[in-house]
Tab-separated table of C-alpha atoms and ligand atoms in Angstrom:
chain	number	residue	atom	x	y	z
A	86	MET	CA	57.982	53.817	27.682
A	87	ASN	CA	56.700	50.779	29.589
A	88	GLN	CA	53.200	51.089	30.951
A	89	GLN	CA	51.823	49.379	34.029
A	90	ALA	CA	48.134	49.052	34.839
A	91	PHE	CA	47.050	48.586	38.480
A	92	LEU	CA	43.510	47.205	38.605
A	93	SER	CA	41.100	47.394	41.519
A	94	ARG	CA	37.373	47.472	42.119
A	95	ARG	CA	37.940	50.458	44.400
A	96	ILE	CA	40.232	53.185	43.121
A	97	VAL	CA	39.996	56.225	45.386
A	98	THR	CA	40.056	59.304	43.132
A	99	PRO	CA	39.085	62.883	44.022
A	100	GLU	CA	35.818	62.320	42.116
A	101	GLY	CA	34.850	59.170	43.965
A	102	VAL	CA	35.636	55.515	44.534
A	103	ARG	CA	35.275	53.462	41.355
A	104	PRO	CA	36.418	50.281	39.623
A	105	GLY	CA	39.165	50.826	37.118
A	106	ALA	CA	42.846	50.825	36.344
A	107	LEU	CA	45.560	53.208	37.382
A	108	VAL	CA	47.756	53.497	34.315
A	109	VAL	CA	51.351	54.347	35.177
A	110	GLU	CA	54.051	55.384	32.747
A	111	GLY	CA	57.527	55.712	34.234
A	112	GLU	CA	57.120	57.603	37.519
A	113	LEU	CA	53.806	59.268	36.729
A	114	ILE	CA	50.121	58.461	36.596
A	115	ARG	CA	49.159	58.571	32.946
A	116	ASP	CA	45.448	58.192	33.617
A	117	VAL	CA	42.751	56.505	35.663
A	118	VAL	CA	40.609	54.519	33.220
A	119	ALA	CA	37.612	52.180	33.189
A	120	PRO	CA	38.478	48.476	33.533
A	121	ASP	CA	37.867	47.870	29.810
A	122	ARG	CA	40.137	50.730	28.745
A	123	VAL	CA	43.477	49.318	29.848
A	124	PRO	CA	46.028	50.155	27.120
A	125	ALA	CA	47.223	47.168	25.084
A	126	GLY	CA	50.641	45.919	26.117
A	127	ALA	CA	50.522	47.365	29.648
A	128	GLU	CA	51.892	45.140	32.400
A	129	ILE	CA	48.852	44.169	34.511
A	130	HIS	CA	48.724	44.043	38.338
A	131	ASP	CA	45.238	43.060	39.482
A	132	PHE	CA	44.485	43.808	43.150
A	133	GLY	CA	40.829	42.776	42.952
A	134	ASP	CA	38.830	43.944	45.962
A	135	ALA	CA	41.724	45.668	47.710
A	136	ALA	CA	41.420	49.441	47.392
A	137	ILE	CA	43.984	51.719	45.781
A	138	LEU	CA	44.415	54.936	47.752
A	139	PRO	CA	46.738	57.842	46.963
A	140	GLY	CA	50.071	57.576	48.780
A	141	LEU	CA	49.584	59.238	52.152
A	142	VAL	CA	51.391	62.468	53.014
A	143	ASP	CA	52.416	63.093	56.613
A	144	SER	CA	52.990	66.778	57.202
A	145	HIS	CA	54.079	66.285	60.827
A	146	VAL	CA	56.999	63.918	61.453
A	147	HIS	CA	60.036	64.129	63.722
A	148	ILE	CA	62.776	62.192	61.935
A	149	ASN	CA	65.361	63.494	64.468
A	150	GLU	CA	68.340	63.144	62.124
A	151	PRO	CA	71.041	64.411	62.022
A	152	GLY	CA	72.032	64.542	65.658
A	153	ARG	CA	69.536	62.254	67.373
A	154	ALA	CA	69.610	59.212	65.098
A	155	GLU	CA	69.478	57.025	68.214
A	156	TRP	CA	65.864	58.247	68.595
A	157	GLU	CA	64.812	57.646	64.975
A	158	GLY	CA	66.372	58.449	61.576
A	159	PHE	CA	65.741	58.623	57.849
A	160	GLU	CA	66.092	54.861	57.266
A	161	THR	CA	63.787	53.763	60.064
A	162	ALA	CA	61.222	56.571	59.764
A	163	THR	CA	60.818	56.077	56.010
A	164	ARG	CA	60.614	52.293	56.490
A	165	ALA	CA	57.761	52.743	58.987
A	166	ALA	CA	56.199	55.223	56.558
A	167	ALA	CA	56.320	52.796	53.626
A	168	ALA	CA	54.777	50.045	55.766
A	169	GLY	CA	52.057	52.482	56.836
A	170	GLY	CA	51.086	53.624	53.325
A	171	TYR	CA	52.914	56.966	53.422
A	172	THR	CA	54.919	58.113	50.393
A	173	LEU	CA	55.906	61.619	51.523
A	174	LEU	CA	57.002	62.854	54.950
A	175	VAL	CA	57.518	66.466	55.920
A	176	ASP	CA	60.144	66.645	58.646
A	177	MET	CA	59.826	68.950	61.642
A	178	PRO	CA	62.784	71.279	62.273
A	179	LEU	CA	63.386	70.220	65.889
A	180	ASN	CA	64.755	67.276	67.829
A	181	CYS	CA	67.457	66.984	65.164
A	182	LEU	CA	70.824	68.678	65.805
A	183	PRO	CA	71.371	71.189	64.400
A	184	ALA	CA	67.717	72.234	64.360
A	185	THR	CA	66.617	73.296	60.875
A	186	THR	CA	66.755	77.040	61.534
A	187	THR	CA	69.398	78.022	58.955
A	188	VAL	CA	70.241	76.971	55.394
A	189	HIS	CA	73.468	75.474	56.743
A	190	ALA	CA	71.438	73.159	59.015
A	191	LEU	CA	69.116	72.297	56.113
A	192	GLU	CA	72.150	71.227	54.086
A	193	ALA	CA	73.288	68.982	56.979
A	194	LYS	CA	69.857	67.351	56.937
A	195	ARG	CA	70.032	66.827	53.183
A	196	ALA	CA	73.416	65.143	53.583
A	197	ALA	CA	72.008	62.834	56.288
A	198	ALA	CA	69.056	61.843	54.098
A	199	GLN	CA	71.087	61.118	50.967
A	200	ASN	CA	70.346	57.641	49.516
A	201	ARG	CA	68.716	56.417	52.728
A	202	CYS	CA	65.012	57.127	52.250
A	203	LEU	CA	62.389	54.606	51.197
A	204	VAL	CA	59.836	57.368	50.574
A	205	ASP	CA	60.038	61.036	49.550
A	206	TRP	CA	60.511	63.788	52.093
A	207	MET	CA	60.412	67.561	52.524
A	208	ALA	CA	61.634	69.860	55.300
A	209	TRP	CA	59.918	72.448	57.442
A	210	GLY	CA	62.194	75.262	58.634
A	211	GLY	CA	62.160	76.548	62.196
A	212	VAL	CA	61.208	80.001	63.453
A	213	VAL	CA	63.045	80.486	66.758
A	214	ALA	CA	63.999	83.356	69.066
A	215	ASP	CA	66.823	84.738	66.945
A	216	ASN	CA	66.671	83.502	63.338
A	217	GLN	CA	64.377	86.104	61.724
A	218	LEU	CA	66.993	86.920	59.094
A	219	HIS	CA	67.207	83.272	58.002
A	220	ILE	CA	63.517	82.870	57.249
A	221	GLU	CA	63.504	84.080	53.654
A	222	GLU	CA	66.792	82.287	52.922
A	223	LEU	CA	65.256	79.025	54.108
A	224	ALA	CA	62.265	79.631	51.843
A	225	ASN	CA	64.574	80.214	48.875
A	226	ALA	CA	66.441	77.027	49.764
A	227	GLY	CA	63.259	74.956	49.399
A	228	VAL	CA	61.567	74.414	52.774
A	229	ALA	CA	57.814	73.838	52.652
A	230	GLY	CA	57.068	76.382	55.383
A	231	PHE	CA	57.911	77.044	59.027
A	232	LYS	CA	57.243	75.781	62.538
A	233	CYS	CA	57.376	77.613	65.852
A	234	PHE	CA	56.501	77.029	69.502
A	235	LEU	CA	54.742	79.436	71.855
A	236	ILE	CA	55.817	77.269	74.803
A	237	HIS	CA	59.071	75.494	75.683
A	238	PRO	CA	59.303	72.524	73.285
A	239	GLY	CA	60.582	70.181	75.983
A	240	ILE	CA	63.997	69.861	74.370
A	241	ASP	CA	67.173	71.926	74.006
A	242	GLY	CA	68.382	73.127	70.630
A	243	PHE	CA	65.109	74.777	69.556
A	244	THR	CA	63.792	77.861	71.332
A	245	MET	CA	60.225	78.998	71.766
A	246	VAL	CA	59.257	82.488	70.561
A	247	THR	CA	57.915	85.329	72.688
A	248	GLU	CA	55.345	87.703	71.251
A	249	ALA	CA	58.057	90.246	70.369
A	250	GLN	CA	60.161	87.600	68.604
A	251	LEU	CA	57.155	86.298	66.733
A	252	ARG	CA	56.219	89.811	65.624
A	253	ALA	CA	59.773	90.286	64.346
A	254	ALA	CA	59.472	87.055	62.327
A	255	LEU	CA	55.982	87.428	60.874
A	256	PRO	CA	56.693	90.038	58.160
A	257	HIS	CA	59.388	87.672	56.807
A	258	VAL	CA	57.064	84.671	56.982
A	259	ALA	CA	54.289	86.609	55.235
A	260	ARG	CA	56.653	87.610	52.399
A	261	THR	CA	57.500	83.964	51.681
A	262	GLY	CA	53.817	83.073	51.225
A	263	LEU	CA	54.555	79.806	53.043
A	264	PRO	CA	52.554	78.554	56.040
A	265	LEU	CA	53.639	78.983	59.657
A	266	LEU	CA	52.812	75.875	61.691
A	267	VAL	CA	52.392	76.644	65.362
A	268	HIS	CA	52.441	74.527	68.486
A	269	ALA	CA	49.531	76.373	70.046
A	270	GLU	CA	49.789	76.244	73.834
A	271	LEU	CA	50.635	79.337	75.907
A	272	PRO	CA	52.921	78.902	78.924
A	273	GLY	CA	50.764	80.924	81.360
A	274	PRO	CA	48.002	78.353	82.004
A	275	VAL	CA	50.521	75.456	81.920
A	276	ASP	CA	52.831	77.123	84.462
A	277	SER	CA	50.039	77.948	86.894
A	278	ALA	CA	48.651	74.409	86.605
A	279	ALA	CA	52.119	72.988	87.323
A	280	GLN	CA	52.362	75.133	90.456
A	281	ARG	CA	48.960	73.997	91.650
A	282	LEU	CA	49.861	70.359	91.000
A	283	GLY	CA	53.360	70.511	92.487
A	284	GLY	CA	52.832	67.868	95.176
A	285	ALA	CA	50.422	65.657	93.216
A	286	ASP	CA	51.071	62.059	92.213
A	287	TRP	CA	52.402	62.375	88.659
A	288	SER	CA	51.915	58.711	87.886
A	289	HIS	CA	48.197	59.520	87.547
A	290	TYR	CA	47.116	60.382	84.018
A	291	HIS	CA	44.504	62.837	85.262
A	292	VAL	CA	47.274	64.867	86.933
A	293	TYR	CA	49.109	65.113	83.609
A	294	LEU	CA	45.856	66.047	81.883
A	295	GLN	CA	45.245	68.872	84.356
A	296	SER	CA	48.811	70.089	83.820
A	297	ARG	CA	48.054	70.887	80.131
A	298	PRO	CA	44.639	72.585	80.416
A	299	GLU	CA	42.444	73.431	77.407
A	300	GLU	CA	42.892	77.079	78.344
A	301	ALA	CA	46.516	76.908	77.144
A	302	GLU	CA	45.348	75.906	73.654
A	303	LEU	CA	42.395	78.286	73.561
A	304	SER	CA	44.381	81.368	74.557
A	305	ALA	CA	47.176	80.489	72.114
A	306	ILE	CA	44.764	80.060	69.219
A	307	ALA	CA	42.930	83.326	69.965
A	308	PHE	CA	46.296	85.119	70.080
A	309	LEU	CA	47.450	83.540	66.800
A	310	LEU	CA	44.232	84.426	65.000
A	311	SER	CA	44.672	88.078	65.975
A	312	LEU	CA	48.229	88.010	64.592
A	313	CYS	CA	46.965	86.306	61.429
A	314	ARG	CA	44.495	89.148	60.959
A	315	GLU	CA	47.275	91.711	61.476
A	316	TYR	CA	50.118	90.174	59.410
A	317	LYS	CA	48.116	88.169	56.861
A	318	PHE	CA	50.350	85.091	56.956
A	319	ARG	CA	49.147	81.505	56.373
A	320	LEU	CA	48.533	80.076	59.837
A	321	HIS	CA	48.374	76.345	60.510
A	322	ILE	CA	47.488	74.948	63.936
A	323	VAL	CA	49.291	71.649	64.524
A	324	HIS	CA	47.905	68.794	66.634
A	325	LEU	CA	44.693	70.400	67.869
A	326	SER	CA	43.533	68.556	70.964
A	327	ALA	CA	41.071	70.901	72.748
A	328	CYS	CA	37.718	70.781	70.956
A	329	GLN	CA	36.627	74.037	72.639
A	330	ALA	CA	38.809	75.864	70.088
A	331	LEU	CA	36.696	74.653	67.153
A	332	PRO	CA	34.088	77.475	67.207
A	333	LEU	CA	36.915	80.042	67.240
A	334	LEU	CA	38.567	78.374	64.247
A	335	CYS	CA	35.291	78.014	62.412
A	336	ALA	CA	34.555	81.734	62.864
A	337	ALA	CA	38.077	82.616	61.666
A	338	ARG	CA	37.452	80.732	58.434
A	339	ALA	CA	34.088	82.387	57.952
A	340	GLU	CA	35.902	85.695	58.305
A	341	GLY	CA	38.245	84.599	55.506
A	342	LEU	CA	41.471	84.281	57.525
A	343	PRO	CA	44.017	81.930	55.894
A	344	VAL	CA	44.002	79.350	58.699
A	345	SER	CA	44.149	75.571	58.544
A	346	VAL	CA	43.998	72.946	61.296
A	347	GLU	CA	45.281	69.435	61.913
A	348	THR	CA	44.630	66.814	64.530
A	349	CYS	CA	46.276	63.425	65.089
A	350	PRO	CA	45.140	59.781	65.105
A	351	HIS	CA	45.861	59.411	68.852
A	352	TYR	CA	43.395	62.190	69.726
A	353	LEU	CA	40.796	60.520	67.520
A	354	HIS	CA	41.318	57.049	68.982
A	355	PHE	CA	42.395	57.060	72.640
A	356	THR	CA	40.544	58.655	75.548
A	357	ALA	CA	41.821	59.994	78.871
A	358	GLU	CA	39.322	57.846	80.805
A	359	THR	CA	40.985	54.606	79.684
A	360	ILE	CA	44.681	55.511	80.054
A	361	PRO	CA	46.112	53.536	82.986
A	362	ASN	CA	48.165	55.265	85.644
A	363	GLY	CA	51.880	55.132	84.898
A	364	ALA	CA	51.232	54.451	81.184
A	365	THR	CA	53.602	57.110	79.868
A	366	LEU	CA	53.516	55.679	76.331
A	367	PHE	CA	50.300	57.711	76.003
A	368	GLU	CA	51.978	60.971	76.950
A	369	CYS	CA	52.019	63.713	74.338
A	370	ALA	CA	51.458	67.475	74.338
A	371	PRO	CA	48.819	68.720	74.132
A	372	PRO	CA	47.379	65.679	75.914
A	373	ILE	CA	44.820	63.065	74.899
A	374	ARG	CA	41.562	64.358	76.425
A	375	SER	CA	38.120	62.950	77.264
A	376	ALA	CA	35.882	60.667	75.168
A	377	GLU	CA	33.482	63.563	74.743
A	378	ASN	CA	36.324	65.736	73.440
A	379	ARG	CA	37.278	63.006	70.978
A	380	GLU	CA	33.768	62.963	69.500
A	381	GLU	CA	33.846	66.743	69.088
A	382	LEU	CA	37.123	66.424	67.148
A	383	TRP	CA	35.402	63.938	64.822
A	384	LYS	CA	32.647	66.492	64.398
A	385	GLY	CA	35.316	69.071	63.502
A	386	LEU	CA	36.512	66.746	60.744
A	387	ARG	CA	32.978	66.146	59.542
A	388	GLU	CA	32.238	69.864	59.356
A	389	GLY	CA	35.564	70.673	57.718
A	390	THR	CA	36.925	72.887	60.508
A	391	ILE	CA	39.769	70.387	60.846
A	392	ASP	CA	41.425	70.041	57.430
A	393	LEU	CA	43.790	67.169	57.889
A	394	VAL	CA	45.192	64.403	60.032
A	395	ALA	CA	48.961	64.128	60.618
A	396	THR	CA	50.721	61.688	62.909
A	397	ASP	CA	53.120	63.906	64.927
A	398	HIS	CA	55.329	60.796	64.798
A	399	SER	CA	57.747	61.546	67.630
A	400	PRO	CA	59.694	58.556	68.921
A	401	CYS	CA	62.453	58.489	71.524
A	402	PRO	CA	64.670	55.835	73.113
A	403	PRO	CA	62.394	53.631	75.273
A	404	GLU	CA	64.088	54.609	78.558
A	405	MET	CA	63.046	58.251	77.997
A	406	LYS	CA	59.455	57.139	78.497
A	407	ARG	CA	60.514	56.336	82.102
A	408	PRO	CA	58.878	52.898	82.082
A	409	THR	CA	60.005	52.013	85.626
A	410	GLU	CA	58.928	55.135	87.515
A	411	GLY	CA	55.910	55.797	85.244
A	412	SER	CA	55.965	59.519	85.914
A	413	PHE	CA	54.166	61.805	83.483
A	414	ARG	CA	56.290	64.677	84.809
A	415	THR	CA	59.625	63.274	83.619
A	416	ALA	CA	58.678	61.077	80.645
A	417	TRP	CA	59.237	62.307	77.067
A	418	GLY	CA	56.000	63.429	75.440
A	419	GLY	CA	55.533	61.916	71.999
A	420	ILE	CA	53.782	59.058	70.206
A	421	ALA	CA	55.145	57.258	67.145
A	422	GLY	CA	52.342	56.727	64.655
A	423	LEU	CA	53.654	56.321	61.097
A	424	SER	CA	53.175	52.601	60.620
A	425	LEU	CA	49.676	52.459	62.136
A	426	ALA	CA	47.953	55.751	61.369
A	427	LEU	CA	46.001	54.467	58.361
A	428	PRO	CA	44.447	51.422	60.086
A	429	VAL	CA	43.843	53.457	63.274
A	430	MET	CA	42.042	56.120	61.265
A	431	TYR	CA	40.138	53.613	59.159
A	432	THR	CA	39.034	51.687	62.265
A	433	GLU	CA	37.625	54.835	63.867
A	434	ALA	CA	36.354	56.528	60.684
A	435	SER	CA	34.438	53.505	59.408
A	436	LYS	CA	32.615	53.236	62.778
A	437	ARG	CA	31.383	56.797	62.276
A	438	GLY	CA	30.171	56.441	58.695
A	439	PHE	CA	33.224	57.869	56.902
A	440	GLY	CA	34.777	56.194	53.872
A	441	LEU	CA	38.053	55.856	52.027
A	442	ILE	CA	37.469	59.104	50.191
A	443	ASP	CA	37.461	60.978	53.520
A	444	ILE	CA	40.660	59.221	54.571
A	445	ALA	CA	42.303	60.273	51.285
A	446	ARG	CA	41.201	63.871	51.798
A	447	TRP	CA	42.465	64.056	55.406
A	448	MET	CA	45.662	62.055	55.031
A	449	ALA	CA	46.848	62.688	51.460
A	450	GLU	CA	45.272	65.669	49.737
A	451	GLY	CA	45.037	67.952	52.805
A	452	PRO	CA	48.643	67.528	53.977
A	453	ALA	CA	49.925	67.838	50.371
A	454	ARG	CA	48.155	71.186	50.067
A	455	LEU	CA	49.655	72.386	53.351
A	456	ALA	CA	53.152	71.455	52.147
A	457	GLY	CA	52.558	73.088	48.759
A	458	CYS	CA	52.985	69.913	46.680
A	459	GLN	CA	49.303	69.463	45.803
A	460	GLU	CA	50.071	69.538	42.069
A	461	ARG	CA	52.298	66.443	42.311
A	462	LYS	CA	51.281	64.512	45.444
A	463	GLY	CA	48.168	63.455	47.358
A	464	ARG	CA	45.803	62.448	44.520
A	465	LEU	CA	45.287	59.675	42.044
A	466	ALA	CA	44.974	61.813	38.936
A	467	LYS	CA	46.615	62.309	35.571
A	468	GLY	CA	50.113	63.793	35.753
A	469	TYR	CA	50.591	63.131	39.476
A	470	ASP	CA	53.457	61.067	40.891
A	471	ALA	CA	52.474	57.384	40.819
A	472	ASP	CA	52.427	57.141	44.637
A	473	PHE	CA	49.748	54.789	45.948
A	474	VAL	CA	48.754	52.271	48.592
A	475	ILE	CA	47.092	48.889	48.189
A	476	PHE	CA	44.782	48.709	51.198
A	477	ASP	CA	42.499	45.894	52.299
A	478	PRO	CA	39.769	47.615	54.332
A	479	GLU	CA	38.041	44.397	55.431
A	480	SER	CA	40.911	42.527	57.126
A	481	GLU	CA	41.737	42.973	60.794
A	482	PHE	CA	44.976	42.481	62.687
A	483	VAL	CA	46.377	42.774	66.195
A	484	VAL	CA	49.222	45.293	66.593
A	485	SER	CA	52.501	43.569	67.366
A	486	GLU	CA	56.073	44.838	67.535
A	487	GLU	CA	56.946	43.444	64.080
A	488	ARG	CA	54.462	45.819	62.493
A	489	LEU	CA	56.002	49.024	63.846
A	490	HIS	CA	59.238	49.189	61.779
A	491	TYR	CA	60.590	52.404	63.340
A	492	ARG	CA	63.767	52.352	65.448
A	493	HIS	CA	62.362	51.382	68.865
A	494	PRO	CA	59.292	49.112	68.785
A	495	VAL	CA	57.339	50.751	71.613
A	496	SER	CA	53.792	51.957	71.146
A	497	PRO	CA	50.583	52.603	73.083
A	498	TYR	CA	48.791	50.736	70.265
A	499	LEU	CA	50.418	47.339	70.981
A	500	GLY	CA	47.796	44.628	71.434
A	501	GLU	CA	44.968	46.579	69.812
A	502	LYS	CA	42.826	45.035	67.126
A	503	LEU	CA	42.627	47.342	64.102
A	504	ARG	CA	40.716	47.262	60.851
A	505	GLY	CA	42.428	47.655	57.461
A	506	VAL	CA	45.733	46.236	56.247
A	507	VAL	CA	48.348	47.946	54.075
A	508	GLN	CA	49.288	45.277	51.531
A	509	ALA	CA	51.739	47.320	49.471
A	510	THR	CA	53.007	50.852	48.945
A	511	TYR	CA	54.289	52.214	45.626
A	512	LEU	CA	56.522	55.249	45.220
A	513	ARG	CA	56.649	56.753	41.732
A	514	GLY	CA	55.527	53.488	40.183
A	515	ARG	CA	57.822	51.155	42.136
A	516	PRO	CA	56.993	48.987	45.165
A	517	VAL	CA	58.734	50.159	48.355
A	518	TYR	CA	56.714	47.915	50.684
A	519	ALA	CA	54.925	44.645	49.943
A	520	LYS	CA	53.571	42.152	52.511
A	521	GLY	CA	56.097	42.813	55.247
A	522	GLU	CA	59.088	43.232	52.918
A	523	PHE	CA	60.896	46.313	51.586
A	524	PRO	CA	61.944	45.435	48.037
A	525	GLY	CA	64.532	47.423	46.118
A	526	LYS	CA	66.883	50.258	46.925
A	527	PRO	CA	65.949	53.394	48.891
A	528	ILE	CA	64.678	55.549	46.015
A	529	GLY	CA	63.037	58.245	48.143
A	530	ARG	CA	64.230	61.778	47.458
A	531	GLU	CA	63.653	65.264	48.685
A	532	TYR	CA	60.800	67.142	47.123
A	533	GLN	CA	61.692	70.823	47.232
A	534	HIS	CA	59.263	73.656	47.302
A	535	GLU	CA	59.752	75.850	44.224
B	298	ZN	ZN1	55.440	67.512	66.723
């Protein structure tokens, strides 16, 4: 079989960053070797000083198809992913119609994805008010795990779960051995804040911030940890925003509870103090908090309490961001991040003394482990899928619409100067993105949990 050798002075492997060659045979990594050990006859691609990172895995993406393809879709989401250095997306079970809460709905999603993906994908299943009896069937049908909401998700078609409904679901979840990802905000503190703020001016960001208080996250996480102790299921907290929850999560790990945590690039980059009034492009839930909070989240990454970084890529048609009235009460909450997450993270991480190896751990290896594909994805190592990114960490660029690549080119990052450029992305040994172009056919396929 034909061999290819990808040379770089900085190959990011689990053991460290080193000069060498990534030797690829067919769709797999055959080995990572020293520069003078390239097998004779291999086709050489020399990337010089540009780094080779493992293909990134995004365990939190809203592709919204079938049913809301006018928001996003498999073609556009995977195109943005390829341009951003991602080679595997795990799709959230909501915003699409039908929501992925039954095997029938999962099959509809598979049909929608057929032959249209530039990168690989997997599905999360939903846990909603009334689908307890579908949970194990979804696991058998190949979902990576499950997602539920403790608060109204802001959209119809996917219900939140009450404590009783969650308790009815948890024995099924525990039997599958798969993780349950939870949107951890409780309605109580959010509802009372909304009442208090009824007459306030909702074009002010600080009003929105007060409407999603830390207390909602803290009480939800404490509640979930007690359930985790009782039912012994794998708990994953999505998009942690409130840093006050970190000591609780750290103690839960010390106790040995099977809990993992993610945060998102927007919480690690933006700060509440600098969001202009009416700038609803910054709206997401839970909200972007203070600069001090942001630094504590970085500390959570440093100390390992936060395992991974996922985008929560959640686009919508531009008019749903209510650009004319600028009201944080009526705008859709969600930020699209797939095409920019790597440079955003590298810009912020490199300022704080982190390196490419940390980025690979947070954005490739960690999410792959959560999705259960850590034996095939998320590392540059022998036997793994030949998924990788050619990344120039020294170059800078200014974010413009042409770099976004998802369906609607709106973003709170427009105009920002970022550090680190994705030069090319390879999926199973073949280029799916190179210097602004998307060569070849859509070869992305579903990776099913076994
Ligand atoms: Zn989400």
